PDB file of N, CA and C in Angstrom:
ATOM      1  N   UNK S   1       1.482  97.131  13.297  1.00  0.00           N
ATOM      2  CA  UNK S   1       1.225  97.578  14.753  1.00  0.00           C
ATOM      3  C   UNK S   1       0.590  99.143  14.660  1.00  0.00           C
ATOM      4  N   UNK S   2      -0.588  99.250  15.231  1.00  0.00           N
ATOM      5  CA  UNK S   2      -1.260 100.586  15.189  1.00  0.00           C
ATOM      6  C   UNK S   2      -1.375 101.230  16.543  1.00  0.00           C
ATOM      7  N   UNK S   3      -1.054 102.531  16.496  1.00  0.00           N
ATOM      8  CA  UNK S   3      -1.191 103.684  17.593  1.00  0.00           C
ATOM      9  C   UNK S   3      -2.329 104.266  17.764  1.00  0.00           C
ATOM     10  N   UNK S   4      -3.245 104.233  18.477  1.00  0.00           N
ATOM     11  CA  UNK S   4      -4.049 105.228  19.125  1.00  0.00           C
ATOM     12  C   UNK S   4      -3.655 106.282  19.826  1.00  0.00           C
ATOM     13  N   UNK S   5      -3.926 107.387  19.447  1.00  0.00           N
ATOM     14  CA  UNK S   5      -3.580 108.686  20.359  1.00  0.00           C
ATOM     15  C   UNK S   5      -4.563 109.476  20.590  1.00  0.00           C
ATOM     16  N   UNK S   6      -4.777 109.590  21.798  1.00  0.00           N
ATOM     17  CA  UNK S   6      -5.901 110.236  22.552  1.00  0.00           C
ATOM     18  C   UNK S   6      -5.521 111.507  23.247  1.00  0.00           C
ATOM     19  N   UNK S   7      -5.881 112.351  22.728  1.00  0.00           N
ATOM     20  CA  UNK S   7      -5.809 113.815  23.444  1.00  0.00           C
ATOM     21  C   UNK S   7      -6.816 114.147  24.222  1.00  0.00           C
ATOM     22  N   UNK S   8      -6.459 113.994  25.845  1.00  0.00           N
ATOM     23  CA  UNK S   8      -7.640 114.132  26.697  1.00  0.00           C
ATOM     24  C   UNK S   8      -7.314 115.449  27.434  1.00  0.00           C
ATOM     25  N   UNK S   9      -8.126 116.738  27.324  1.00  0.00           N
ATOM     26  CA  UNK S   9      -8.103 117.812  28.291  1.00  0.00           C
ATOM     27  C   UNK S   9      -9.170 117.595  29.187  1.00  0.00           C
ATOM     28  N   UNK S  10      -8.618 117.387  30.617  1.00  0.00           N
ATOM     29  CA  UNK S  10      -9.217 117.440  31.603  1.00  0.00           C
ATOM     30  C   UNK S  10      -9.143 118.479  32.337  1.00  0.00           C
ATOM     31  N   UNK S  11     -10.245 119.193  33.186  1.00  0.00           N
ATOM     32  CA  UNK S  11     -10.389 120.108  34.170  1.00  0.00           C
ATOM     33  C   UNK S  11      -9.568 120.109  35.034  1.00  0.00           C
ATOM     34  N   UNK S  12      -8.635 121.119  35.041  1.00  0.00           N
ATOM     35  CA  UNK S  12      -7.634 121.357  36.123  1.00  0.00           C
ATOM     36  C   UNK S  12      -7.765 120.924  37.172  1.00  0.00           C
ATOM     37  N   UNK S  13      -8.869 121.238  37.818  1.00  0.00           N
ATOM     38  CA  UNK S  13      -9.217 120.860  39.456  1.00  0.00           C
ATOM     39  C   UNK S  13      -9.803 119.617  39.600  1.00  0.00           C
ATOM     40  N   UNK S  14      -9.794 118.739  38.216  1.00  0.00           N
ATOM     41  CA  UNK S  14      -9.787 117.387  38.648  1.00  0.00           C
ATOM     42  C   UNK S  14      -9.276 116.327  38.059  1.00  0.00           C
ATOM     43  N   UNK S  15      -7.947 116.771  37.946  1.00  0.00           N
ATOM     44  CA  UNK S  15      -6.758 115.955  37.352  1.00  0.00           C
ATOM     45  C   UNK S  15      -6.316 114.538  38.298  1.00  0.00           C
ATOM     46  N   UNK S  16      -6.495 114.761  39.844  1.00  0.00           N
ATOM     47  CA  UNK S  16      -6.444 113.731  40.588  1.00  0.00           C
ATOM     48  C   UNK S  16      -7.571 112.974  40.543  1.00  0.00           C
ATOM     49  N   UNK S  17      -8.865 113.334  40.394  1.00  0.00           N
ATOM     50  CA  UNK S  17     -10.047 112.442  40.365  1.00  0.00           C
ATOM     51  C   UNK S  17     -10.061 111.715  38.866  1.00  0.00           C
ATOM     52  N   UNK S  18      -9.418 112.233  37.859  1.00  0.00           N
ATOM     53  CA  UNK S  18      -9.065 111.989  36.463  1.00  0.00           C
ATOM     54  C   UNK S  18      -8.247 110.381  36.593  1.00  0.00           C
ATOM     55  N   UNK S  19      -7.093 110.521  37.243  1.00  0.00           N
ATOM     56  CA  UNK S  19      -6.297 109.760  37.359  1.00  0.00           C
ATOM     57  C   UNK S  19      -6.858 108.720  38.109  1.00  0.00           C
ATOM     58  N   UNK S  20      -7.587 108.615  39.275  1.00  0.00           N
ATOM     59  CA  UNK S  20      -8.218 107.538  39.858  1.00  0.00           C
ATOM     60  C   UNK S  20      -9.074 106.925  38.946  1.00  0.00           C
ATOM     61  N   UNK S  21     -10.037 107.767  38.325  1.00  0.00           N
ATOM     62  CA  UNK S  21     -10.814 107.056  37.614  1.00  0.00           C
ATOM     63  C   UNK S  21     -10.590 106.344  36.246  1.00  0.00           C
ATOM     64  N   UNK S  22      -9.361 107.058  35.862  1.00  0.00           N
ATOM     65  CA  UNK S  22      -8.743 106.127  34.450  1.00  0.00           C
ATOM     66  C   UNK S  22      -8.290 104.668  35.325  1.00  0.00           C
ATOM     67  N   UNK S  23      -7.716 104.819  36.248  1.00  0.00           N
ATOM     68  CA  UNK S  23      -7.116 103.487  37.146  1.00  0.00           C
ATOM     69  C   UNK S  23      -8.142 102.349  36.997  1.00  0.00           C
ATOM     70  N   UNK S  24      -9.489 103.056  37.228  1.00  0.00           N
ATOM     71  CA  UNK S  24     -10.569 102.104  37.847  1.00  0.00           C
ATOM     72  C   UNK S  24     -11.119 101.436  36.318  1.00  0.00           C
ATOM     73  N   UNK S  25     -11.273 102.424  35.336  1.00  0.00           N
ATOM     74  CA  UNK S  25     -11.715 101.773  33.795  1.00  0.00           C
ATOM     75  C   UNK S  25     -10.648 101.034  33.126  1.00  0.00           C
ATOM     76  N   UNK S  26      -9.446 101.206  33.361  1.00  0.00           N
ATOM     77  CA  UNK S  26      -8.106 100.738  32.484  1.00  0.00           C
ATOM     78  C   UNK S  26      -8.004  99.117  32.153  1.00  0.00           C
ATOM     79  N   UNK S  27      -8.771  98.348  33.200  1.00  0.00           N
ATOM     80  CA  UNK S  27      -9.168  97.028  32.955  1.00  0.00           C
ATOM     81  C   UNK S  27      -9.752  96.681  31.789  1.00  0.00           C
ATOM     82  N   UNK S  28     -10.785  97.502  31.443  1.00  0.00           N
ATOM     83  CA  UNK S  28     -11.899  97.730  30.461  1.00  0.00           C
ATOM     84  C   UNK S  28     -11.136  97.737  28.903  1.00  0.00           C
ATOM     85  N   UNK S  29      -9.927  98.255  29.160  1.00  0.00           N
ATOM     86  CA  UNK S  29      -9.274  98.713  27.878  1.00  0.00           C
ATOM     87  C   UNK S  29      -8.570  97.422  27.762  1.00  0.00           C
ATOM     88  N   UNK S  30      -7.611  97.210  28.579  1.00  0.00           N
ATOM     89  CA  UNK S  30      -6.908  95.808  28.662  1.00  0.00           C
ATOM     90  C   UNK S  30      -7.346  94.799  28.206  1.00  0.00           C
ATOM     91  N   UNK S  31      -8.282  94.260  28.241  1.00  0.00           N
ATOM     92  CA  UNK S  31      -9.205  93.060  28.149  1.00  0.00           C
ATOM     93  C   UNK S  31      -9.691  93.080  26.620  1.00  0.00           C
ATOM     94  N   UNK S  32      -9.537  94.214  25.953  1.00  0.00           N
ATOM     95  CA  UNK S  32     -10.133  94.318  24.294  1.00  0.00           C
ATOM     96  C   UNK S  32      -9.140  93.087  23.442  1.00  0.00           C
ATOM     97  N   UNK S  33      -9.782  92.888  22.580  1.00  0.00           N
ATOM     98  CA  UNK S  33      -9.404  91.961  21.796  1.00  0.00           C
ATOM     99  C   UNK S  33      -8.059  93.043  20.845  1.00  0.00           C
ATOM    100  N   UNK S  34      -6.891  92.731  20.538  1.00  0.00           N
ATOM    101  CA  UNK S  34      -5.861  93.282  19.669  1.00  0.00           C
ATOM    102  C   UNK S  34      -5.358  94.112  20.666  1.00  0.00           C
ATOM    103  N   UNK S  35      -5.626  94.310  21.871  1.00  0.00           N
ATOM    104  CA  UNK S  35      -4.904  95.453  22.938  1.00  0.00           C
ATOM    105  C   UNK S  35      -3.418  94.962  22.924  1.00  0.00           C
ATOM    106  N   UNK S  36      -2.448  95.551  22.824  1.00  0.00           N
ATOM    107  CA  UNK S  36      -0.957  95.374  23.177  1.00  0.00           C
ATOM    108  C   UNK S  36      -0.308  96.072  24.176  1.00  0.00           C
ATOM    109  N   UNK S  37      -1.066  97.133  24.766  1.00  0.00           N
ATOM    110  CA  UNK S  37      -0.322  97.910  25.739  1.00  0.00           C
ATOM    111  C   UNK S  37      -0.738  99.333  25.598  1.00  0.00           C
ATOM    112  N   UNK S  38      -0.508  99.900  26.648  1.00  0.00           N
ATOM    113  CA  UNK S  38      -0.787 101.530  26.743  1.00  0.00           C
ATOM    114  C   UNK S  38      -0.152 102.376  27.267  1.00  0.00           C
ATOM    115  N   UNK S  39      -0.074 103.873  27.347  1.00  0.00           N
ATOM    116  CA  UNK S  39       0.488 104.642  28.207  1.00  0.00           C
ATOM    117  C   UNK S  39      -0.175 105.949  28.568  1.00  0.00           C
ATOM    118  N   UNK S  40      -0.563 106.364  29.723  1.00  0.00           N
ATOM    119  CA  UNK S  40      -1.046 107.556  29.933  1.00  0.00           C
ATOM    120  C   UNK S  40      -0.149 108.664  30.601  1.00  0.00           C
ATOM    121  N   UNK S  41      -0.040 109.583  29.643  1.00  0.00           N
ATOM    122  CA  UNK S  41       1.154 110.781  29.795  1.00  0.00           C
ATOM    123  C   UNK S  41       0.515 111.967  30.208  1.00  0.00           C
ATOM    124  N   UNK S  42       0.787 112.617  31.205  1.00  0.00           N
ATOM    125  CA  UNK S  42       0.543 113.867  31.378  1.00  0.00           C
ATOM    126  C   UNK S  42       1.225 115.094  30.746  1.00  0.00           C
ATOM    127  N   UNK S  43       0.544 116.113  30.290  1.00  0.00           N
ATOM    128  CA  UNK S  43       1.649 116.877  29.636  1.00  0.00           C
ATOM    129  C   UNK S  43       2.512 118.012  30.620  1.00  0.00           C
ATOM    130  N   UNK S  44       3.620 118.247  30.348  1.00  0.00           N
ATOM    131  CA  UNK S  44       4.589 119.037  30.786  1.00  0.00           C
ATOM    132  C   UNK S  44       4.284 120.482  31.034  1.00  0.00           C
ATOM    133  N   UNK S  45       4.014 120.996  29.713  1.00  0.00           N
ATOM    134  CA  UNK S  45       3.668 122.466  29.721  1.00  0.00           C
ATOM    135  C   UNK S  45       2.137 122.358  30.035  1.00  0.00           C
ATOM    136  N   UNK S  46       1.503 121.716  29.727  1.00  0.00           N
ATOM    137  CA  UNK S  46       0.040 121.647  29.530  1.00  0.00           C
ATOM    138  C   UNK S  46      -0.516 120.427  30.640  1.00  0.00           C
ATOM    139  N   UNK S  47      -0.138 120.682  31.802  1.00  0.00           N
ATOM    140  CA  UNK S  47      -0.590 119.472  32.817  1.00  0.00           C
ATOM    141  C   UNK S  47      -1.981 119.271  32.953  1.00  0.00           C
ATOM    142  N   UNK S  48      -2.875 120.111  32.465  1.00  0.00           N
ATOM    143  CA  UNK S  48      -4.441 119.336  32.324  1.00  0.00           C
ATOM    144  C   UNK S  48      -4.733 118.785  31.023  1.00  0.00           C
ATOM    145  N   UNK S  49      -3.492 118.454  30.342  1.00  0.00           N
ATOM    146  CA  UNK S  49      -3.639 117.550  29.066  1.00  0.00           C
ATOM    147  C   UNK S  49      -3.119 116.092  29.312  1.00  0.00           C
ATOM    148  N   UNK S  50      -3.821 115.265  28.926  1.00  0.00           N
ATOM    149  CA  UNK S  50      -3.218 113.909  29.120  1.00  0.00           C
ATOM    150  C   UNK S  50      -2.981 113.436  27.633  1.00  0.00           C
ATOM    151  N   UNK S  51      -2.358 112.729  27.313  1.00  0.00           N
ATOM    152  CA  UNK S  51      -2.031 111.537  26.124  1.00  0.00           C
ATOM    153  C   UNK S  51      -2.256 109.983  26.634  1.00  0.00           C
ATOM    154  N   UNK S  52      -3.247 109.606  25.966  1.00  0.00           N
ATOM    155  CA  UNK S  52      -3.071 108.136  25.823  1.00  0.00           C
ATOM    156  C   UNK S  52      -2.757 107.620  24.700  1.00  0.00           C
ATOM    157  N   UNK S  53      -1.723 106.722  24.919  1.00  0.00           N
ATOM    158  CA  UNK S  53      -1.322 105.871  23.750  1.00  0.00           C
ATOM    159  C   UNK S  53      -1.513 104.590  23.707  1.00  0.00           C
ATOM    160  N   UNK S  54      -2.254 104.016  22.714  1.00  0.00           N
ATOM    161  CA  UNK S  54      -2.757 102.616  23.029  1.00  0.00           C
ATOM    162  C   UNK S  54      -1.797 102.054  21.672  1.00  0.00           C
ATOM    163  N   UNK S  55      -1.494 100.647  22.005  1.00  0.00           N
ATOM    164  CA  UNK S  55      -0.849  99.697  20.859  1.00  0.00           C
ATOM    165  C   UNK S  55      -1.814  98.960  20.494  1.00  0.00           C
ATOM    166  N   UNK S  56      -2.411  98.785  19.049  1.00  0.00           N
ATOM    167  CA  UNK S  56      -3.404  98.206  18.788  1.00  0.00           C
ATOM    168  C   UNK S  56      -2.847  96.781  17.757  1.00  0.00           C
ATOM    169  N   UNK S  57      -3.317  95.612  17.709  1.00  0.00           N
ATOM    170  CA  UNK S  57      -2.761  94.939  16.703  1.00  0.00           C
ATOM    171  C   UNK S  57      -3.147  95.380  15.346  1.00  0.00           C
ATOM    172  N   UNK S  58      -4.364  96.010  15.177  1.00  0.00           N
ATOM    173  CA  UNK S  58      -4.885  96.493  14.002  1.00  0.00           C
ATOM    174  C   UNK S  58      -5.662  97.765  14.288  1.00  0.00           C
ATOM    175  N   UNK S  59      -6.041  98.335  13.236  1.00  0.00           N
ATOM    176  CA  UNK S  59      -7.060  99.404  13.403  1.00  0.00           C
ATOM    177  C   UNK S  59      -8.500  99.054  13.898  1.00  0.00           C
ATOM    178  N   UNK S  60      -8.859  97.695  12.917  1.00  0.00           N
ATOM    179  CA  UNK S  60     -10.149  97.319  13.364  1.00  0.00           C
ATOM    180  C   UNK S  60     -10.073  96.908  14.724  1.00  0.00           C
ATOM    181  N   UNK S  61      -9.126  96.427  15.361  1.00  0.00           N
ATOM    182  CA  UNK S  61      -9.291  96.168  16.789  1.00  0.00           C
ATOM    183  C   UNK S  61      -9.859  97.334  17.796  1.00  0.00           C
ATOM    184  N   UNK S  62      -9.270  98.397  17.205  1.00  0.00           N
ATOM    185  CA  UNK S  62      -9.835  99.779  17.937  1.00  0.00           C
ATOM    186  C   UNK S  62     -10.877 100.228  17.551  1.00  0.00           C
ATOM    187  N   UNK S  63     -11.037 100.249  16.020  1.00  0.00           N
ATOM    188  CA  UNK S  63     -12.250 100.805  15.438  1.00  0.00           C
ATOM    189  C   UNK S  63     -12.560 100.195  14.434  1.00  0.00           C
ATOM    190  N   UNK S  64     -13.433  99.334  14.533  1.00  0.00           N
ATOM    191  CA  UNK S  64     -14.958  99.341  14.826  1.00  0.00           C
ATOM    192  C   UNK S  64     -14.505  98.681  16.539  1.00  0.00           C
ATOM    193  N   UNK S  65     -13.938  97.619  16.548  1.00  0.00           N
ATOM    194  CA  UNK S  65     -13.760  96.528  17.598  1.00  0.00           C
ATOM    195  C   UNK S  65     -13.882  97.489  18.919  1.00  0.00           C
ATOM    196  N   UNK S  66     -12.979  97.759  19.643  1.00  0.00           N
ATOM    197  CA  UNK S  66     -13.350  98.139  21.080  1.00  0.00           C
ATOM    198  C   UNK S  66     -14.291  99.698  20.905  1.00  0.00           C
ATOM    199  N   UNK S  67     -14.027 100.335  20.349  1.00  0.00           N
ATOM    200  CA  UNK S  67     -14.999 101.852  20.279  1.00  0.00           C
ATOM    201  C   UNK S  67     -16.591 101.086  20.275  1.00  0.00           C
ATOM    202  N   UNK S  68     -16.714 100.230  19.500  1.00  0.00           N
ATOM    203  CA  UNK S  68     -18.243  99.685  19.192  1.00  0.00           C
ATOM    204  C   UNK S  68     -18.733  98.861  20.267  1.00  0.00           C
ATOM    205  N   UNK S  69     -17.791  98.534  21.218  1.00  0.00           N
ATOM    206  CA  UNK S  69     -18.302  97.635  22.600  1.00  0.00           C
ATOM    207  C   UNK S  69     -18.725  98.284  23.545  1.00  0.00           C
ATOM    208  N   UNK S  70     -19.313  97.442  24.346  1.00  0.00           N
ATOM    209  CA  UNK S  70     -19.864  97.757  25.735  1.00  0.00           C
ATOM    210  C   UNK S  70     -18.771  98.320  26.919  1.00  0.00           C
ATOM    211  N   UNK S  71     -17.848  97.735  26.687  1.00  0.00           N
ATOM    212  CA  UNK S  71     -16.572  98.070  27.456  1.00  0.00           C
ATOM    213  C   UNK S  71     -16.059  99.435  27.045  1.00  0.00           C
ATOM    214  N   UNK S  72     -16.387  99.622  26.066  1.00  0.00           N
ATOM    215  CA  UNK S  72     -15.772 101.424  25.374  1.00  0.00           C
ATOM    216  C   UNK S  72     -16.613 102.199  26.115  1.00  0.00           C
ATOM    217  N   UNK S  73     -18.093 101.838  25.762  1.00  0.00           N
ATOM    218  CA  UNK S  73     -19.090 102.546  26.647  1.00  0.00           C
ATOM    219  C   UNK S  73     -18.747 102.911  27.752  1.00  0.00           C
ATOM    220  N   UNK S  74     -18.663 101.885  28.625  1.00  0.00           N
ATOM    221  CA  UNK S  74     -18.432 102.123  30.093  1.00  0.00           C
ATOM    222  C   UNK S  74     -17.087 102.602  30.527  1.00  0.00           C
ATOM    223  N   UNK S  75     -16.006 102.844  29.766  1.00  0.00           N
ATOM    224  CA  UNK S  75     -14.870 103.224  29.909  1.00  0.00           C
ATOM    225  C   UNK S  75     -14.821 104.828  29.663  1.00  0.00           C
ATOM    226  N   UNK S  76     -15.830 105.252  28.604  1.00  0.00           N
ATOM    227  CA  UNK S  76     -15.785 106.528  28.091  1.00  0.00           C
ATOM    228  C   UNK S  76     -16.665 107.247  29.538  1.00  0.00           C
ATOM    229  N   UNK S  77     -17.878 106.445  29.781  1.00  0.00           N
ATOM    230  CA  UNK S  77     -18.846 106.862  31.195  1.00  0.00           C
ATOM    231  C   UNK S  77     -17.858 107.267  32.283  1.00  0.00           C
ATOM    232  N   UNK S  78     -16.903 106.285  32.460  1.00  0.00           N
ATOM    233  CA  UNK S  78     -16.048 106.551  33.647  1.00  0.00           C
ATOM    234  C   UNK S  78     -15.373 107.744  33.799  1.00  0.00           C
ATOM    235  N   UNK S  79     -15.300 108.284  32.374  1.00  0.00           N
ATOM    236  CA  UNK S  79     -14.088 109.409  32.161  1.00  0.00           C
ATOM    237  C   UNK S  79     -14.632 110.733  32.073  1.00  0.00           C
ATOM    238  N   UNK S  80     -15.683 110.527  31.341  1.00  0.00           N
ATOM    239  CA  UNK S  80     -16.250 111.807  30.573  1.00  0.00           C
ATOM    240  C   UNK S  80     -16.828 113.180  31.215  1.00  0.00           C
ATOM    241  N   UNK S  81     -16.826 112.814  32.540  1.00  0.00           N
ATOM    242  CA  UNK S  81     -17.175 113.929  33.321  1.00  0.00           C
ATOM    243  C   UNK S  81     -15.742 114.918  33.992  1.00  0.00           C
ATOM    244  N   UNK S  82     -14.680 114.176  33.793  1.00  0.00           N
ATOM    245  CA  UNK S  82     -13.630 115.059  33.953  1.00  0.00           C
ATOM    246  C   UNK S  82     -13.182 115.611  32.630  1.00  0.00           C
ATOM    247  N   UNK S  83     -13.485 115.541  31.413  1.00  0.00           N
ATOM    248  CA  UNK S  83     -12.922 116.002  30.455  1.00  0.00           C
ATOM    249  C   UNK S  83     -13.617 117.649  30.073  1.00  0.00           C
ATOM    250  N   UNK S  84     -12.584 118.318  29.854  1.00  0.00           N
ATOM    251  CA  UNK S  84     -13.100 120.047  29.742  1.00  0.00           C
ATOM    252  C   UNK S  84     -13.544 120.333  28.235  1.00  0.00           C
ATOM    253  N   UNK S  85     -13.217 119.400  27.325  1.00  0.00           N
ATOM    254  CA  UNK S  85     -13.889 119.498  26.076  1.00  0.00           C
ATOM    255  C   UNK S  85     -13.594 117.729  25.419  1.00  0.00           C
ATOM    256  N   UNK S  86     -13.999 117.783  24.213  1.00  0.00           N
ATOM    257  CA  UNK S  86     -14.321 116.444  23.564  1.00  0.00           C
ATOM    258  C   UNK S  86     -12.550 116.259  23.311  1.00  0.00           C
ATOM    259  N   UNK S  87     -12.641 114.968  23.643  1.00  0.00           N
ATOM    260  CA  UNK S  87     -11.330 114.314  23.231  1.00  0.00           C
ATOM    261  C   UNK S  87     -10.736 114.385  21.696  1.00  0.00           C
ATOM    262  N   UNK S  88      -9.627 114.194  21.263  1.00  0.00           N
ATOM    263  CA  UNK S  88      -9.105 114.175  20.107  1.00  0.00           C
ATOM    264  C   UNK S  88      -8.098 113.062  19.886  1.00  0.00           C
ATOM    265  N   UNK S  89      -9.097 112.152  18.810  1.00  0.00           N
ATOM    266  CA  UNK S  89      -8.320 110.809  18.664  1.00  0.00           C
ATOM    267  C   UNK S  89      -7.950 110.565  17.318  1.00  0.00           C
ATOM    268  N   UNK S  90      -6.311 110.161  17.019  1.00  0.00           N
ATOM    269  CA  UNK S  90      -6.120 109.979  15.835  1.00  0.00           C
ATOM    270  C   UNK S  90      -5.108 108.340  16.045  1.00  0.00           C
ATOM    271  N   UNK S  91      -4.839 108.203  14.687  1.00  0.00           N
ATOM    272  CA  UNK S  91      -3.847 106.544  14.466  1.00  0.00           C
ATOM    273  C   UNK S  91      -2.496 107.186  13.924  1.00  0.00           C
ATOM    274  N   UNK S  92      -1.734 106.016  14.292  1.00  0.00           N
ATOM    275  CA  UNK S  92      -0.514 106.281  13.678  1.00  0.00           C
ATOM    276  C   UNK S  92       0.145 104.683  13.472  1.00  0.00           C
ATOM    277  N   UNK S  93       0.689 104.680  12.356  1.00  0.00           N
ATOM    278  CA  UNK S  93       1.355 103.207  12.035  1.00  0.00           C
ATOM    279  C   UNK S  93       3.077 103.197  12.309  1.00  0.00           C
ATOM    280  N   UNK S  94       3.272 101.844  12.891  1.00  0.00           N
ATOM    281  CA  UNK S  94       4.820 101.983  13.077  1.00  0.00           C
ATOM    282  C   UNK S  94       5.013 100.775  14.210  1.00  0.00           C
ATOM    283  N   UNK S  95       6.485 100.536  13.979  1.00  0.00           N
ATOM    284  CA  UNK S  95       6.828  99.439  14.808  1.00  0.00           C
ATOM    285  C   UNK S  95       7.076  99.914  16.244  1.00  0.00           C
ATOM    286  N   UNK S  96       7.235  98.618  16.975  1.00  0.00           N
ATOM    287  CA  UNK S  96       7.177  98.998  18.425  1.00  0.00           C
ATOM    288  C   UNK S  96       8.484  99.903  18.853  1.00  0.00           C
ATOM    289  N   UNK S  97       8.253 100.552  20.066  1.00  0.00           N
ATOM    290  CA  UNK S  97       9.305 101.373  20.604  1.00  0.00           C
ATOM    291  C   UNK S  97       9.608 101.103  22.068  1.00  0.00           C
TER     292      UNK S  97
END
């Protein structure tokens, strides 16, 4: 099991709009090959920072898989206006929790 962790910095004044936009584009993520679930969590100490954790069957399902797809382009296009800076993405390996 591979976990993608994306740190998403959002403009403070656009947090509610970001949440709505994420709900609209989430189906694009959910239908990706190898997708096994996700969680979007808002920081407690840093409420303008969200963490998107996505479970993938394999690293290849995320990258190049989903990242190279038209669905990923549309997913990012629906969110990018809310980012205050470039998101950080990394992967970890582990079992389910």
